[in-house]
Amino acid sequence: MSVWTEIQRQISQIQGKDFAIATRNSVGGGSINQAYQVSDGQEHYFVKLNQASKVAMFEAEAEGLKAMQASRSIRVPKPIGWGAAEGQSYIILEWIPLGHGDSQAWFAMGQQLAAMHRQAHDQGFGWHQNNTIGDTPQRNPWTENWGEFFAEHRIGYQLQLAQRHGGHFRQGDALVDKIPALLTHPVASSLVHGDLWSGNAAFSQAGEPIILDPATYYGDREVDLAMTELFGGFPPAFYRGYQAAWPLAEGYQQRKTLYNLYHILNHFNLFGGGYASQAQGMIEQVLTMC
Ligand code: ADP
Protein backbone atom coordinates (compact mmCIF):
# COMPACT_ATOMS: atom_id res chain seq x y z
CA MET A 1 0.00 0.00 0.00
CA SER A 2 1.46 3.41 -0.87
CA VAL A 3 2.11 5.82 1.96
CA TRP A 4 -0.62 8.17 0.67
CA THR A 5 -3.19 5.36 0.56
CA GLU A 6 -2.29 4.49 4.14
CA ILE A 7 -2.60 8.17 5.18
CA GLN A 8 -6.03 8.39 3.53
CA ARG A 9 -7.10 5.21 5.30
CA GLN A 10 -5.98 6.49 8.68
CA ILE A 11 -7.64 9.89 8.27
CA SER A 12 -10.88 8.20 7.08
CA GLN A 13 -10.85 5.94 10.13
CA ILE A 14 -10.33 8.85 12.53
CA GLN A 15 -12.86 11.14 10.82
CA GLY A 16 -15.38 8.29 10.60
CA LYS A 17 -15.98 9.13 6.93
CA ASP A 18 -14.13 8.69 3.65
CA PHE A 19 -11.19 10.99 3.09
CA ALA A 20 -9.75 11.07 -0.45
CA ILE A 21 -6.81 13.38 -1.10
CA ALA A 22 -7.83 15.94 -3.73
CA THR A 23 -4.89 18.33 -3.30
CA ARG A 24 -1.40 17.85 -1.93
CA ASN A 25 0.86 20.90 -1.57
CA SER A 26 4.44 21.02 -0.33
CA VAL A 27 5.03 23.18 2.75
CA GLY A 28 8.46 24.79 3.18
CA GLY A 29 10.26 25.77 6.36
CA GLY A 30 10.93 22.32 7.84
CA SER A 31 14.46 21.22 8.52
CA ILE A 32 14.42 17.43 8.34
CA ASN A 33 11.19 16.11 6.86
CA GLN A 34 9.20 16.64 3.70
CA ALA A 35 6.03 18.50 4.70
CA TYR A 36 2.67 18.71 2.91
CA GLN A 37 -0.80 20.06 3.27
CA VAL A 38 -3.36 17.51 2.11
CA SER A 39 -7.04 18.18 1.59
CA ASP A 40 -10.17 16.54 0.24
CA GLY A 41 -11.53 19.98 -0.56
CA GLN A 42 -13.12 20.34 2.88
CA GLU A 43 -10.80 19.09 5.62
CA HIS A 44 -7.09 19.96 5.66
CA TYR A 45 -4.24 18.07 7.33
CA PHE A 46 -0.50 18.62 7.79
CA VAL A 47 1.61 15.59 6.85
CA LYS A 48 5.34 15.03 7.31
CA LEU A 49 7.21 12.19 5.58
CA ASN A 50 10.59 10.63 6.17
CA GLN A 51 12.27 7.25 5.58
CA ALA A 52 10.61 4.22 7.24
CA SER A 53 13.32 3.97 9.92
CA LYS A 54 12.11 7.30 11.37
CA VAL A 55 8.73 5.96 12.48
CA ALA A 56 9.79 6.04 16.16
CA MET A 57 10.69 9.71 15.74
CA PHE A 58 7.16 10.48 14.56
CA GLU A 59 5.62 8.35 17.29
CA ALA A 60 7.61 10.33 19.88
CA GLU A 61 6.58 13.63 18.28
CA ALA A 62 2.92 12.59 18.49
CA GLU A 63 3.36 11.56 22.15
CA GLY A 64 5.03 14.87 22.97
CA LEU A 65 2.26 16.86 21.29
CA LYS A 66 -0.35 14.84 23.20
CA ALA A 67 1.30 15.60 26.55
CA MET A 68 1.57 19.28 25.71
CA GLN A 69 -2.04 19.37 24.56
CA ALA A 70 -3.16 17.62 27.77
CA SER A 71 -1.52 20.41 29.79
CA ARG A 72 -4.18 22.81 28.40
CA SER A 73 -1.71 25.68 28.47
CA ILE A 74 -0.54 26.49 24.96
CA ARG A 75 -1.85 25.40 21.60
CA VAL A 76 -0.03 22.68 19.65
CA PRO A 77 -1.21 20.92 16.48
CA LYS A 78 -3.39 17.96 17.41
CA PRO A 79 -1.72 14.69 16.36
CA ILE A 80 -4.05 12.58 14.19
CA GLY A 81 -1.85 9.56 13.48
CA TRP A 82 1.54 8.19 12.48
CA GLY A 83 2.89 5.05 10.88
CA ALA A 84 4.92 3.61 8.02
CA ALA A 85 4.15 2.15 4.62
CA GLU A 86 6.20 1.33 1.51
CA GLY A 87 9.55 2.43 2.87
CA GLN A 88 8.29 5.73 4.28
CA SER A 89 7.13 6.91 7.69
CA TYR A 90 4.64 9.68 8.31
CA ILE A 91 2.88 11.80 10.89
CA ILE A 92 -0.49 13.44 10.33
CA LEU A 93 -1.35 16.59 12.30
CA GLU A 94 -4.23 18.99 12.46
CA TRP A 95 -3.68 21.72 9.83
CA ILE A 96 -3.53 25.17 11.43
CA PRO A 97 -3.58 28.18 9.06
CA LEU A 98 -0.74 30.31 10.40
CA GLY A 99 -0.70 34.10 10.84
CA HIS A 100 1.38 36.62 12.76
CA GLY A 101 1.71 37.64 16.38
CA ASP A 102 1.76 41.26 17.63
CA SER A 103 3.42 42.11 20.92
CA GLN A 104 0.30 41.17 22.90
CA ALA A 105 0.34 37.75 21.25
CA TRP A 106 4.04 37.28 22.09
CA PHE A 107 3.28 38.30 25.71
CA ALA A 108 0.56 35.62 25.75
CA MET A 109 3.01 33.07 24.35
CA GLY A 110 5.36 33.75 27.27
CA GLN A 111 2.54 33.39 29.79
CA GLN A 112 1.25 30.20 28.19
CA LEU A 113 4.69 28.61 28.02
CA ALA A 114 5.10 29.33 31.74
CA ALA A 115 1.74 27.61 32.33
CA MET A 116 2.98 24.56 30.41
CA HIS A 117 6.13 24.54 32.54
CA ARG A 118 3.93 24.22 35.65
CA GLN A 119 3.26 20.61 34.64
CA ALA A 120 5.56 18.46 36.77
CA HIS A 121 6.27 14.73 36.81
CA ASP A 122 6.65 12.77 40.04
CA GLN A 123 9.51 10.72 38.55
CA GLY A 124 11.55 13.89 38.14
CA PHE A 125 13.46 14.46 34.93
CA GLY A 126 13.19 12.48 31.71
CA TRP A 127 10.29 11.11 29.69
CA HIS A 128 8.59 7.76 29.23
CA GLN A 129 10.38 7.28 25.92
CA ASN A 130 13.42 8.46 24.02
CA ASN A 131 12.92 10.96 21.23
CA THR A 132 15.01 13.06 18.87
CA ILE A 133 16.43 16.57 18.78
CA GLY A 134 16.52 17.49 15.10
CA ASP A 135 17.67 14.19 13.69
CA THR A 136 19.78 13.19 16.71
CA PRO A 137 18.62 10.63 19.30
CA GLN A 138 17.71 12.16 22.65
CA ARG A 139 17.82 9.83 25.68
CA ASN A 140 15.31 10.46 28.45
CA PRO A 141 15.67 7.86 31.27
CA TRP A 142 13.85 9.00 34.41
CA THR A 143 16.42 10.58 36.74
CA GLU A 144 15.84 12.15 40.15
CA ASN A 145 18.69 14.62 40.01
CA TRP A 146 18.55 17.27 37.28
CA GLY A 147 22.30 17.98 37.26
CA GLU A 148 23.08 14.30 36.74
CA PHE A 149 20.46 14.05 34.01
CA PHE A 150 21.78 17.05 32.12
CA ALA A 151 25.43 15.99 32.54
CA GLU A 152 24.98 12.42 31.35
CA HIS A 153 22.04 12.42 28.95
CA ARG A 154 22.44 15.84 27.38
CA ILE A 155 26.02 17.19 27.31
CA GLY A 156 27.80 13.84 27.91
CA TYR A 157 25.78 12.10 25.23
CA GLN A 158 26.37 14.83 22.62
CA LEU A 159 30.12 14.79 23.39
CA GLN A 160 30.16 11.02 22.78
CA LEU A 161 28.42 11.50 19.44
CA ALA A 162 30.85 14.30 18.58
CA GLN A 163 33.78 11.97 19.18
CA ARG A 164 32.32 9.55 16.66
CA HIS A 165 32.12 12.46 14.21
CA GLY A 166 35.76 13.36 14.79
CA GLY A 167 35.00 16.22 17.19
CA HIS A 168 37.33 16.30 20.19
CA PHE A 169 36.50 19.07 22.61
CA ARG A 170 39.17 20.18 25.07
CA GLN A 171 37.98 19.84 28.68
CA GLY A 172 34.71 18.25 27.57
CA ASP A 173 34.98 15.45 30.13
CA ALA A 174 36.01 17.89 32.85
CA LEU A 175 32.89 19.91 32.11
CA VAL A 176 30.59 16.86 32.31
CA ASP A 177 32.04 16.05 35.74
CA LYS A 178 31.39 19.58 36.96
CA ILE A 179 27.82 19.98 35.65
CA PRO A 180 26.05 18.56 38.74
CA ALA A 181 27.89 21.14 40.88
CA LEU A 182 26.87 23.94 38.48
CA LEU A 183 23.19 23.01 38.58
CA THR A 184 22.41 23.08 42.28
CA HIS A 185 19.70 25.78 42.06
CA PRO A 186 16.18 24.70 43.07
CA VAL A 187 14.83 22.99 39.93
CA ALA A 188 11.25 21.91 39.47
CA SER A 189 10.37 19.14 37.05
CA SER A 190 8.69 20.97 34.14
CA LEU A 191 7.14 19.76 30.91
CA VAL A 192 9.42 21.41 28.33
CA HIS A 193 9.18 21.79 24.56
CA GLY A 194 12.85 20.92 24.21
CA ASP A 195 13.56 22.52 20.80
CA LEU A 196 12.07 25.98 21.17
CA TRP A 197 13.84 28.11 18.58
CA SER A 198 11.97 30.78 16.62
CA GLY A 199 11.18 28.38 13.73
CA ASN A 200 9.08 26.30 16.13
CA ALA A 201 6.99 29.21 17.46
CA ALA A 202 4.01 30.40 15.43
CA PHE A 203 0.59 32.05 15.67
CA SER A 204 -2.80 31.14 14.30
CA GLN A 205 -4.53 33.65 12.06
CA ALA A 206 -6.35 34.88 15.16
CA GLY A 207 -2.98 35.56 16.82
CA GLU A 208 -3.18 32.56 19.17
CA PRO A 209 0.30 31.29 20.22
CA ILE A 210 1.29 27.85 18.91
CA ILE A 211 4.42 25.78 19.44
CA LEU A 212 5.48 23.16 16.90
CA ASP A 213 7.82 20.24 16.40
CA PRO A 214 8.81 19.49 20.03
CA ALA A 215 11.53 17.31 21.59
CA THR A 216 9.44 16.99 24.76
CA TYR A 217 10.65 15.83 28.18
CA TYR A 218 10.51 16.88 31.84
CA GLY A 219 13.46 19.14 32.60
CA ASP A 220 14.48 22.52 33.99
CA ARG A 221 12.16 25.11 32.40
CA GLU A 222 15.21 27.29 31.80
CA VAL A 223 16.25 25.03 28.89
CA ASP A 224 13.33 26.37 26.84
CA LEU A 225 14.00 30.00 27.76
CA ALA A 226 17.69 29.61 26.94
CA MET A 227 16.97 28.16 23.52
CA THR A 228 14.61 31.01 22.60
CA GLU A 229 17.69 33.25 22.69
CA LEU A 230 19.53 31.14 20.08
CA PHE A 231 18.99 31.11 16.29
CA GLY A 232 16.95 34.27 15.78
CA GLY A 233 15.57 35.05 19.23
CA PHE A 234 12.10 35.95 20.49
CA PRO A 235 10.90 39.56 20.98
CA PRO A 236 10.99 41.30 24.41
CA ALA A 237 7.20 40.93 24.90
CA PHE A 238 7.63 37.15 25.10
CA TYR A 239 10.04 37.46 28.06
CA ARG A 240 7.79 40.05 29.77
CA GLY A 241 4.88 37.61 29.51
CA TYR A 242 6.95 34.73 30.86
CA GLN A 243 8.38 36.73 33.76
CA ALA A 244 4.91 38.06 34.65
CA ALA A 245 3.64 34.49 34.96
CA TRP A 246 6.65 32.81 36.58
CA PRO A 247 9.83 34.83 37.16
CA LEU A 248 13.11 33.11 36.38
CA ALA A 249 15.43 32.26 39.28
CA GLU A 250 18.71 34.01 39.96
CA GLY A 251 21.66 32.61 38.04
CA TYR A 252 19.71 31.89 34.85
CA GLN A 253 22.06 34.08 32.78
CA GLN A 254 25.02 31.87 33.75
CA ARG A 255 23.19 28.56 33.27
CA LYS A 256 21.92 29.71 29.87
CA THR A 257 25.32 29.14 28.19
CA LEU A 258 25.51 25.60 29.56
CA TYR A 259 21.96 24.83 28.45
CA ASN A 260 22.56 26.19 24.96
CA LEU A 261 25.82 24.26 24.64
CA TYR A 262 23.59 21.19 24.18
CA HIS A 263 22.08 22.65 21.02
CA ILE A 264 25.39 23.91 19.65
CA LEU A 265 26.96 20.46 20.17
CA ASN A 266 23.91 18.98 18.45
CA HIS A 267 24.41 21.39 15.55
CA PHE A 268 28.03 20.31 15.34
CA ASN A 269 26.85 16.68 15.22
CA LEU A 270 24.24 17.46 12.56
CA PHE A 271 26.05 20.04 10.43
CA GLY A 272 29.72 20.17 11.54
CA GLY A 273 31.65 23.26 10.47
CA GLY A 274 31.92 26.37 12.61
CA TYR A 275 29.78 24.93 15.39
CA ALA A 276 32.93 23.17 16.70
CA SER A 277 34.69 26.41 17.64
CA GLN A 278 31.46 27.88 19.01
CA ALA A 279 30.98 24.82 21.26
CA GLN A 280 34.61 24.91 22.38
CA GLY A 281 34.25 28.58 23.33
CA MET A 282 31.09 27.80 25.32
CA ILE A 283 32.77 24.91 27.18
CA GLU A 284 35.57 27.26 28.24
CA GLN A 285 33.12 29.99 29.22
CA VAL A 286 31.09 27.60 31.38
CA LEU A 287 34.25 26.27 33.06
CA THR A 288 35.24 29.79 34.11
CA MET A 289 32.03 29.82 36.21
CA CYS A 290 33.23 26.89 38.31
P1 ADP B 1 10.33 19.68 10.47
O1 ADP B 1 9.95 18.61 11.45
O2 ADP B 1 10.74 19.14 9.14
O3 ADP B 1 11.32 20.69 11.03
P2 ADP B 1 8.07 21.44 11.13
O4 ADP B 1 7.20 20.60 12.00
O5 ADP B 1 8.95 22.43 11.80
O6 ADP B 1 8.97 20.49 10.17
O7 ADP B 1 7.14 22.14 10.06
C1 ADP B 1 7.66 22.91 8.99
C2 ADP B 1 6.85 24.19 8.81
O8 ADP B 1 5.51 23.86 8.45
C3 ADP B 1 6.73 25.02 10.09
O9 ADP B 1 7.79 25.92 10.23
C4 ADP B 1 5.40 25.73 9.88
O10 ADP B 1 5.56 26.90 9.11
C5 ADP B 1 4.58 24.74 9.08
N1 ADP B 1 3.68 23.94 9.94
C6 ADP B 1 4.08 23.05 10.89
N2 ADP B 1 3.03 22.46 11.48
C7 ADP B 1 1.92 22.96 10.87
C8 ADP B 1 0.51 22.73 11.03
N3 ADP B 1 0.04 21.83 11.90
N4 ADP B 1 -0.34 23.43 10.26
C9 ADP B 1 0.14 24.31 9.35
N5 ADP B 1 1.45 24.56 9.14
C10 ADP B 1 2.34 23.91 9.90
Coordinates of C-alpha atoms and ligand atoms in Angstrom, one line a residue:
M1 CA 0.0 0.0 0.0
S2 CA 1.5 3.4 -0.9
V3 CA 2.1 5.8 2.0
W4 CA -0.6 8.2 0.7
T5 CA -3.2 5.4 0.6
E6 CA -2.3 4.5 4.1
I7 CA -2.6 8.2 5.2
Q8 CA -6.0 8.4 3.5
R9 CA -7.1 5.2 5.3
Q10 CA -6.0 6.5 8.7
I11 CA -7.6 9.9 8.3
S12 CA -10.9 8.2 7.1
Q13 CA -10.8 5.9 10.1
I14 CA -10.3 8.9 12.5
Q15 CA -12.9 11.1 10.8
G16 CA -15.4 8.3 10.6
K17 CA -16.0 9.1 6.9
D18 CA -14.1 8.7 3.7
F19 CA -11.2 11.0 3.1
A20 CA -9.7 11.1 -0.5
I21 CA -6.8 13.4 -1.1
A22 CA -7.8 15.9 -3.7
T23 CA -4.9 18.3 -3.3
R24 CA -1.4 17.9 -1.9
N25 CA 0.9 20.9 -1.6
S26 CA 4.4 21.0 -0.3
V27 CA 5.0 23.2 2.8
G28 CA 8.5 24.8 3.2
G29 CA 10.3 25.8 6.4
G30 CA 10.9 22.3 7.8
S31 CA 14.5 21.2 8.5
I32 CA 14.4 17.4 8.3
N33 CA 11.2 16.1 6.9
Q34 CA 9.2 16.6 3.7
A35 CA 6.0 18.5 4.7
Y36 CA 2.7 18.7 2.9
Q37 CA -0.8 20.1 3.3
V38 CA -3.4 17.5 2.1
S39 CA -7.0 18.2 1.6
D40 CA -10.2 16.5 0.2
G41 CA -11.5 20.0 -0.6
Q42 CA -13.1 20.3 2.9
E43 CA -10.8 19.1 5.6
H44 CA -7.1 20.0 5.7
Y45 CA -4.2 18.1 7.3
F46 CA -0.5 18.6 7.8
V47 CA 1.6 15.6 6.8
K48 CA 5.3 15.0 7.3
L49 CA 7.2 12.2 5.6
N50 CA 10.6 10.6 6.2
Q51 CA 12.3 7.3 5.6
A52 CA 10.6 4.2 7.2
S53 CA 13.3 4.0 9.9
K54 CA 12.1 7.3 11.4
V55 CA 8.7 6.0 12.5
A56 CA 9.8 6.0 16.2
M57 CA 10.7 9.7 15.7
F58 CA 7.2 10.5 14.6
E59 CA 5.6 8.3 17.3
A60 CA 7.6 10.3 19.9
E61 CA 6.6 13.6 18.3
A62 CA 2.9 12.6 18.5
E63 CA 3.4 11.6 22.2
G64 CA 5.0 14.9 23.0
L65 CA 2.3 16.9 21.3
K66 CA -0.4 14.8 23.2
A67 CA 1.3 15.6 26.6
M68 CA 1.6 19.3 25.7
Q69 CA -2.0 19.4 24.6
A70 CA -3.2 17.6 27.8
S71 CA -1.5 20.4 29.8
R72 CA -4.2 22.8 28.4
S73 CA -1.7 25.7 28.5
I74 CA -0.5 26.5 25.0
R75 CA -1.9 25.4 21.6
V76 CA 0.0 22.7 19.6
P77 CA -1.2 20.9 16.5
K78 CA -3.4 18.0 17.4
P79 CA -1.7 14.7 16.4
I80 CA -4.0 12.6 14.2
G81 CA -1.8 9.6 13.5
W82 CA 1.5 8.2 12.5
G83 CA 2.9 5.0 10.9
A84 CA 4.9 3.6 8.0
A85 CA 4.2 2.2 4.6
E86 CA 6.2 1.3 1.5
G87 CA 9.6 2.4 2.9
Q88 CA 8.3 5.7 4.3
S89 CA 7.1 6.9 7.7
Y90 CA 4.6 9.7 8.3
I91 CA 2.9 11.8 10.9
I92 CA -0.5 13.4 10.3
L93 CA -1.4 16.6 12.3
E94 CA -4.2 19.0 12.5
W95 CA -3.7 21.7 9.8
I96 CA -3.5 25.2 11.4
P97 CA -3.6 28.2 9.1
L98 CA -0.7 30.3 10.4
G99 CA -0.7 34.1 10.8
H100 CA 1.4 36.6 12.8
G101 CA 1.7 37.6 16.4
D102 CA 1.8 41.3 17.6
S103 CA 3.4 42.1 20.9
Q104 CA 0.3 41.2 22.9
A105 CA 0.3 37.8 21.3
W106 CA 4.0 37.3 22.1
F107 CA 3.3 38.3 25.7
A108 CA 0.6 35.6 25.8
M109 CA 3.0 33.1 24.3
G110 CA 5.4 33.8 27.3
Q111 CA 2.5 33.4 29.8
Q112 CA 1.2 30.2 28.2
L113 CA 4.7 28.6 28.0
A114 CA 5.1 29.3 31.7
A115 CA 1.7 27.6 32.3
M116 CA 3.0 24.6 30.4
H117 CA 6.1 24.5 32.5
R118 CA 3.9 24.2 35.7
Q119 CA 3.3 20.6 34.6
A120 CA 5.6 18.5 36.8
H121 CA 6.3 14.7 36.8
D122 CA 6.7 12.8 40.0
Q123 CA 9.5 10.7 38.5
G124 CA 11.6 13.9 38.1
F125 CA 13.5 14.5 34.9
G126 CA 13.2 12.5 31.7
W127 CA 10.3 11.1 29.7
H128 CA 8.6 7.8 29.2
Q129 CA 10.4 7.3 25.9
N130 CA 13.4 8.5 24.0
N131 CA 12.9 11.0 21.2
T132 CA 15.0 13.1 18.9
I133 CA 16.4 16.6 18.8
G134 CA 16.5 17.5 15.1
D135 CA 17.7 14.2 13.7
T136 CA 19.8 13.2 16.7
P137 CA 18.6 10.6 19.3
Q138 CA 17.7 12.2 22.7
R139 CA 17.8 9.8 25.7
N140 CA 15.3 10.5 28.4
P141 CA 15.7 7.9 31.3
W142 CA 13.9 9.0 34.4
T143 CA 16.4 10.6 36.7
E144 CA 15.8 12.1 40.1
N145 CA 18.7 14.6 40.0
W146 CA 18.6 17.3 37.3
G147 CA 22.3 18.0 37.3
E148 CA 23.1 14.3 36.7
F149 CA 20.5 14.1 34.0
F150 CA 21.8 17.1 32.1
A151 CA 25.4 16.0 32.5
E152 CA 25.0 12.4 31.4
H153 CA 22.0 12.4 28.9
R154 CA 22.4 15.8 27.4
I155 CA 26.0 17.2 27.3
G156 CA 27.8 13.8 27.9
Y157 CA 25.8 12.1 25.2
Q158 CA 26.4 14.8 22.6
L159 CA 30.1 14.8 23.4
Q160 CA 30.2 11.0 22.8
L161 CA 28.4 11.5 19.4
A162 CA 30.8 14.3 18.6
Q163 CA 33.8 12.0 19.2
R164 CA 32.3 9.5 16.7
H165 CA 32.1 12.5 14.2
G166 CA 35.8 13.4 14.8
G167 CA 35.0 16.2 17.2
H168 CA 37.3 16.3 20.2
F169 CA 36.5 19.1 22.6
R170 CA 39.2 20.2 25.1
Q171 CA 38.0 19.8 28.7
G172 CA 34.7 18.2 27.6
D173 CA 35.0 15.4 30.1
A174 CA 36.0 17.9 32.8
L175 CA 32.9 19.9 32.1
V176 CA 30.6 16.9 32.3
D177 CA 32.0 16.1 35.7
K178 CA 31.4 19.6 37.0
I179 CA 27.8 20.0 35.7
P180 CA 26.0 18.6 38.7
A181 CA 27.9 21.1 40.9
L182 CA 26.9 23.9 38.5
L183 CA 23.2 23.0 38.6
T184 CA 22.4 23.1 42.3
H185 CA 19.7 25.8 42.1
P186 CA 16.2 24.7 43.1
V187 CA 14.8 23.0 39.9
A188 CA 11.3 21.9 39.5
S189 CA 10.4 19.1 37.1
S190 CA 8.7 21.0 34.1
L191 CA 7.1 19.8 30.9
V192 CA 9.4 21.4 28.3
H193 CA 9.2 21.8 24.6
G194 CA 12.9 20.9 24.2
D195 CA 13.6 22.5 20.8
L196 CA 12.1 26.0 21.2
W197 CA 13.8 28.1 18.6
S198 CA 12.0 30.8 16.6
G199 CA 11.2 28.4 13.7
N200 CA 9.1 26.3 16.1
A201 CA 7.0 29.2 17.5
A202 CA 4.0 30.4 15.4
F203 CA 0.6 32.1 15.7
S204 CA -2.8 31.1 14.3
Q205 CA -4.5 33.6 12.1
A206 CA -6.4 34.9 15.2
G207 CA -3.0 35.6 16.8
E208 CA -3.2 32.6 19.2
P209 CA 0.3 31.3 20.2
I210 CA 1.3 27.9 18.9
I211 CA 4.4 25.8 19.4
L212 CA 5.5 23.2 16.9
D213 CA 7.8 20.2 16.4
P214 CA 8.8 19.5 20.0
A215 CA 11.5 17.3 21.6
T216 CA 9.4 17.0 24.8
Y217 CA 10.6 15.8 28.2
Y218 CA 10.5 16.9 31.8
G219 CA 13.5 19.1 32.6
D220 CA 14.5 22.5 34.0
R221 CA 12.2 25.1 32.4
E222 CA 15.2 27.3 31.8
V223 CA 16.3 25.0 28.9
D224 CA 13.3 26.4 26.8
L225 CA 14.0 30.0 27.8
A226 CA 17.7 29.6 26.9
M227 CA 17.0 28.2 23.5
T228 CA 14.6 31.0 22.6
E229 CA 17.7 33.2 22.7
L230 CA 19.5 31.1 20.1
F231 CA 19.0 31.1 16.3
G232 CA 16.9 34.3 15.8
G233 CA 15.6 35.0 19.2
F234 CA 12.1 36.0 20.5
P235 CA 10.9 39.6 21.0
P236 CA 11.0 41.3 24.4
A237 CA 7.2 40.9 24.9
F238 CA 7.6 37.2 25.1
Y239 CA 10.0 37.5 28.1
R240 CA 7.8 40.0 29.8
G241 CA 4.9 37.6 29.5
Y242 CA 7.0 34.7 30.9
Q243 CA 8.4 36.7 33.8
A244 CA 4.9 38.1 34.6
A245 CA 3.6 34.5 35.0
W246 CA 6.6 32.8 36.6
P247 CA 9.8 34.8 37.2
L248 CA 13.1 33.1 36.4
A249 CA 15.4 32.3 39.3
E250 CA 18.7 34.0 40.0
G251 CA 21.7 32.6 38.0
Y252 CA 19.7 31.9 34.8
Q253 CA 22.1 34.1 32.8
Q254 CA 25.0 31.9 33.8
R255 CA 23.2 28.6 33.3
K256 CA 21.9 29.7 29.9
T257 CA 25.3 29.1 28.2
L258 CA 25.5 25.6 29.6
Y259 CA 22.0 24.8 28.4
N260 CA 22.6 26.2 25.0
L261 CA 25.8 24.3 24.6
Y262 CA 23.6 21.2 24.2
H263 CA 22.1 22.6 21.0
I264 CA 25.4 23.9 19.7
L265 CA 27.0 20.5 20.2
N266 CA 23.9 19.0 18.5
H267 CA 24.4 21.4 15.5
F268 CA 28.0 20.3 15.3
N269 CA 26.8 16.7 15.2
L270 CA 24.2 17.5 12.6
F271 CA 26.0 20.0 10.4
G272 CA 29.7 20.2 11.5
G273 CA 31.6 23.3 10.5
G274 CA 31.9 26.4 12.6
Y275 CA 29.8 24.9 15.4
A276 CA 32.9 23.2 16.7
S277 CA 34.7 26.4 17.6
Q278 CA 31.5 27.9 19.0
A279 CA 31.0 24.8 21.3
Q280 CA 34.6 24.9 22.4
G281 CA 34.2 28.6 23.3
M282 CA 31.1 27.8 25.3
I283 CA 32.8 24.9 27.2
E284 CA 35.6 27.3 28.2
Q285 CA 33.1 30.0 29.2
V286 CA 31.1 27.6 31.4
L287 CA 34.3 26.3 33.1
T288 CA 35.2 29.8 34.1
M289 CA 32.0 29.8 36.2
C290 CA 33.2 26.9 38.3
Ligands
ADP1 P1 10.3 19.7 10.5 O1 10.0 18.6 11.4 O2 10.7 19.1 9.1 O3 11.3 20.7 11.0 P2 8.1 21.4 11.1 O4 7.2 20.6 12.0 O5 8.9 22.4 11.8 O6 9.0 20.5 10.2 O7 7.1 22.1 10.1 C1 7.7 22.9 9.0 C2 6.9 24.2 8.8 O8 5.5 23.9 8.5 C3 6.7 25.0 10.1 O9 7.8 25.9 10.2 C4 5.4 25.7 9.9 O10 5.6 26.9 9.1 C5 4.6 24.7 9.1 N1 3.7 23.9 9.9 C6 4.1 23.1 10.9 N2 3.0 22.5 11.5 C7 1.9 23.0 10.9 C8 0.5 22.7 11.0 N3 0.0 21.8 11.9 N4 -0.3 23.4 10.3 C9 0.1 24.3 9.3 N5 1.5 24.6 9.1 C10 2.3 23.9 9.9

